[in-house]
Amino acid sequence: MIEPPFGDVDAARVTAFHDERLADPAWPATAAVRFPEPGLWESIEANHRNNNLLWLEEDLARRRHAPDAEIAANKRHIDRFNQARNDAIERVDEHLLSRLFGRELHAQARLNSETAGSIVDRLSITSLKIRAMAEQTKRTDVDASHVEACAAKLARLREQRADLSSCLDALLTEAAAGAARWKIYRQFKMYNDPRLNPQVYGEKPRG
């Protein structure tokens, strides 16, 4: 069991929440958010919602018979949702790290290369993969070999999520004890910033 200050958040709660949201057929497009007030769980939901919207746009962008204008719109949506997804990861980390203020952090505390927010994000993406692969195992318009191959991949994805869950719980437990830490480096999505993307700030208007 994870002790305070992270007692209300652990991998089991996060993955259960991810699955619960995905089970709602109206989410993420029309369903109301579960946590409208700013905070840790609102940020976890925002990350998951943007991952879901990003997934949908990635599928649409790979259509082969759609008009070019639609694919271009999909690509722009992908950039927007990806930026929002990364912003939410940083907010998750901010909320978690804020709970450590005033607690002793040992100078020799292990610096984890991956943040807790990044693991939450990976759990979100893995939940999307699990749902998509599970749907493949239920198809009736494919042969048995397709279903068997997808069932094997589904088992591997579930194993991956279990491993990621263990990593998140271990990091939070160690951080609460002052034995581990992580940093927020801020993800600079240069291609999304017109001030940093040379193909944008150097672009000349077309006559």
Coordinates of C-alpha atoms in Angstrom, one line a residue:
M1 CA 0.0 0.0 0.0
I2 CA 1.3 3.5 -1.0
E3 CA 1.6 5.7 2.0
P4 CA 0.8 9.5 2.1
P5 CA 1.3 11.8 0.4
F6 CA 0.2 9.6 -2.5
G7 CA -2.3 7.4 -0.7
D8 CA -5.2 8.4 -2.9
V9 CA -3.4 7.5 -6.2
D10 CA -1.8 4.3 -7.2
A11 CA -1.6 2.2 -10.4
A12 CA -4.7 0.2 -9.6
R13 CA -6.8 3.3 -9.3
V14 CA -5.3 4.8 -12.4
T15 CA -5.8 1.8 -14.6
A16 CA -9.3 1.2 -13.3
F17 CA -10.1 4.9 -14.1
H18 CA -8.7 4.5 -17.6
D19 CA -10.8 1.4 -18.3
E20 CA -13.9 3.0 -16.8
R21 CA -13.6 6.0 -19.1
L22 CA -13.0 3.8 -22.2
A23 CA -16.1 1.8 -21.3
D24 CA -18.3 4.9 -21.8
P25 CA -19.3 4.9 -25.5
A26 CA -19.9 8.7 -25.3
W27 CA -16.5 9.5 -24.0
P28 CA -14.3 11.4 -24.9
A29 CA -16.3 13.3 -27.5
T30 CA -19.4 14.2 -25.6
A31 CA -19.4 12.8 -22.1
A32 CA -18.7 15.3 -19.3
V33 CA -15.4 15.1 -17.6
R34 CA -15.4 13.3 -14.2
F35 CA -13.1 15.8 -12.5
P36 CA -14.0 19.4 -13.6
E37 CA -11.9 21.1 -10.9
P38 CA -8.2 21.6 -11.5
G39 CA -6.1 19.0 -9.6
L40 CA -4.3 15.7 -9.9
W41 CA -7.2 13.6 -11.1
E42 CA -8.4 16.3 -13.5
S43 CA -5.0 16.2 -15.1
I44 CA -4.9 12.4 -15.3
E45 CA -8.3 12.5 -17.0
A46 CA -7.1 15.3 -19.4
N47 CA -4.1 13.2 -20.4
H48 CA -6.3 10.2 -21.0
R49 CA -8.9 12.1 -22.9
N50 CA -6.3 13.7 -25.2
N51 CA -4.6 10.3 -25.8
N52 CA -8.0 8.9 -26.8
L53 CA -8.7 11.8 -29.2
L54 CA -5.2 11.5 -30.5
W55 CA -5.7 7.8 -31.2
L56 CA -8.9 8.5 -33.1
E57 CA -7.2 11.2 -35.3
E58 CA -4.2 8.9 -35.9
D59 CA -6.6 6.3 -37.3
L60 CA -8.4 8.9 -39.5
A61 CA -5.1 10.3 -40.8
R62 CA -4.2 6.9 -42.3
R63 CA -7.2 6.6 -44.5
R64 CA -6.3 6.1 -48.1
H65 CA -9.4 7.4 -49.9
A66 CA -10.2 10.5 -47.9
P67 CA -9.7 13.9 -49.5
D68 CA -6.3 15.6 -48.9
A69 CA -8.0 18.4 -47.0
E70 CA -9.4 16.0 -44.4
I71 CA -6.0 14.3 -43.9
A72 CA -4.4 17.7 -43.4
A73 CA -7.1 18.6 -40.8
N74 CA -6.4 15.3 -39.0
K75 CA -2.7 16.1 -38.9
R76 CA -3.4 19.5 -37.3
H77 CA -5.7 17.9 -34.8
I78 CA -2.9 15.3 -34.0
D79 CA -0.5 18.2 -33.2
R80 CA -3.0 19.9 -31.0
F81 CA -4.0 16.8 -29.0
N82 CA -0.4 15.7 -28.7
Q83 CA 0.5 19.1 -27.2
A84 CA -2.4 18.9 -24.8
R85 CA -1.5 15.4 -23.8
N86 CA 2.1 16.5 -22.9
D87 CA 0.9 19.5 -21.1
A88 CA -1.3 17.2 -19.0
I89 CA 1.6 14.9 -18.2
E90 CA 3.5 17.9 -16.8
R91 CA 0.5 18.9 -14.7
V92 CA 0.3 15.4 -13.3
D93 CA 3.9 15.6 -12.3
E94 CA 3.5 19.1 -10.8
H95 CA 0.6 17.9 -8.6
L96 CA 2.5 14.9 -7.4
L97 CA 5.7 16.8 -6.7
S98 CA 3.8 19.5 -4.9
R99 CA 2.8 16.9 -2.3
L100 CA 6.5 16.3 -1.5
F101 CA 7.1 20.0 -0.4
G102 CA 8.2 20.1 3.2
R103 CA 9.2 16.5 3.2
E104 CA 12.9 15.6 3.5
L105 CA 14.5 14.5 0.2
H106 CA 17.7 12.8 0.8
A107 CA 20.7 14.1 -1.2
Q108 CA 21.4 10.6 -2.5
A109 CA 17.8 10.0 -3.6
R110 CA 17.7 8.1 -6.8
L111 CA 16.9 10.2 -9.8
N112 CA 14.4 8.3 -11.9
S113 CA 14.8 8.9 -15.7
E114 CA 11.0 8.7 -16.2
T115 CA 8.6 10.8 -14.4
A116 CA 5.5 9.5 -12.6
G117 CA 3.4 11.5 -15.1
S118 CA 5.1 9.8 -18.0
I119 CA 4.3 6.4 -16.5
V120 CA 0.6 7.4 -16.1
D121 CA 0.7 8.5 -19.8
R122 CA 2.1 5.1 -20.8
L123 CA -0.6 3.4 -18.8
S124 CA -3.2 5.4 -20.6
I125 CA -1.8 4.5 -24.0
T126 CA -1.5 0.9 -23.1
S127 CA -5.2 0.8 -22.0
L128 CA -6.1 2.1 -25.5
K129 CA -4.0 -0.6 -27.1
I130 CA -5.7 -3.2 -24.9
R131 CA -9.1 -2.1 -25.8
A132 CA -8.3 -2.0 -29.5
M133 CA -6.6 -5.4 -29.5
A134 CA -9.5 -6.9 -27.5
E135 CA -11.8 -5.8 -30.2
Q136 CA -9.7 -7.6 -32.8
T137 CA -10.1 -10.8 -30.9
K138 CA -13.9 -10.5 -31.3
R139 CA -14.0 -10.0 -35.0
T140 CA -16.0 -12.5 -37.1
D141 CA -14.8 -11.3 -40.5
V142 CA -11.3 -12.6 -40.1
D143 CA -9.8 -16.1 -40.0
A144 CA -8.7 -17.9 -36.8
S145 CA -5.0 -17.1 -37.2
H146 CA -5.8 -13.4 -37.0
V147 CA -7.8 -13.8 -33.8
E148 CA -5.1 -16.1 -32.3
A149 CA -2.3 -13.6 -33.1
C150 CA -4.3 -10.7 -31.6
A151 CA -5.1 -12.8 -28.5
A152 CA -1.3 -13.3 -28.0
K153 CA -0.6 -9.6 -28.4
L154 CA -3.4 -8.8 -26.0
A155 CA -1.8 -11.0 -23.4
R156 CA 1.5 -9.2 -23.9
L157 CA -0.1 -5.8 -23.6
R158 CA -1.7 -6.9 -20.3
E159 CA 1.6 -8.1 -19.1
Q160 CA 3.1 -4.7 -20.1
R161 CA 0.5 -2.8 -18.2
A162 CA 1.1 -4.9 -15.1
D163 CA 4.8 -4.2 -15.3
L164 CA 4.2 -0.5 -15.8
S165 CA 1.8 -0.5 -12.8
S166 CA 4.5 -2.0 -10.6
C167 CA 7.0 0.6 -11.8
L168 CA 4.6 3.5 -11.0
D169 CA 3.8 2.1 -7.5
A170 CA 7.5 1.6 -6.8
L171 CA 8.4 5.1 -7.8
L172 CA 5.6 6.7 -5.7
T173 CA 6.5 4.5 -2.7
E174 CA 10.2 5.5 -3.0
A175 CA 9.4 9.1 -3.5
A176 CA 7.2 9.2 -0.5
A177 CA 10.1 7.8 1.5
G178 CA 12.6 10.3 0.1
A179 CA 14.5 7.6 -1.7
A180 CA 13.6 8.5 -5.3
R181 CA 12.8 11.6 -7.2
W182 CA 12.1 12.9 -10.7
K183 CA 12.4 16.2 -12.5
I184 CA 10.1 18.1 -14.8
Y185 CA 12.1 19.1 -17.8
R186 CA 9.3 20.7 -19.9
Q187 CA 8.7 19.1 -23.3
F188 CA 9.5 21.6 -26.0
K189 CA 7.4 20.6 -29.0
M190 CA 9.3 22.8 -31.3
Y191 CA 7.2 21.9 -34.4
N192 CA 4.1 23.2 -32.6
D193 CA 5.7 26.6 -31.8
P194 CA 5.7 29.0 -34.7
R195 CA 8.6 30.8 -33.0
L196 CA 10.8 27.7 -33.0
N197 CA 9.8 25.8 -36.2
P198 CA 12.0 27.2 -39.1
Q199 CA 9.5 25.9 -41.6
V200 CA 6.8 28.1 -40.0
Y201 CA 8.6 31.3 -39.1
G202 CA 10.5 31.3 -42.4
E203 CA 7.5 30.6 -44.5
K204 CA 6.5 33.2 -47.0
P205 CA 2.9 33.9 -47.8
R206 CA 1.8 32.4 -51.1
G207 CA 0.7 34.8 -53.7

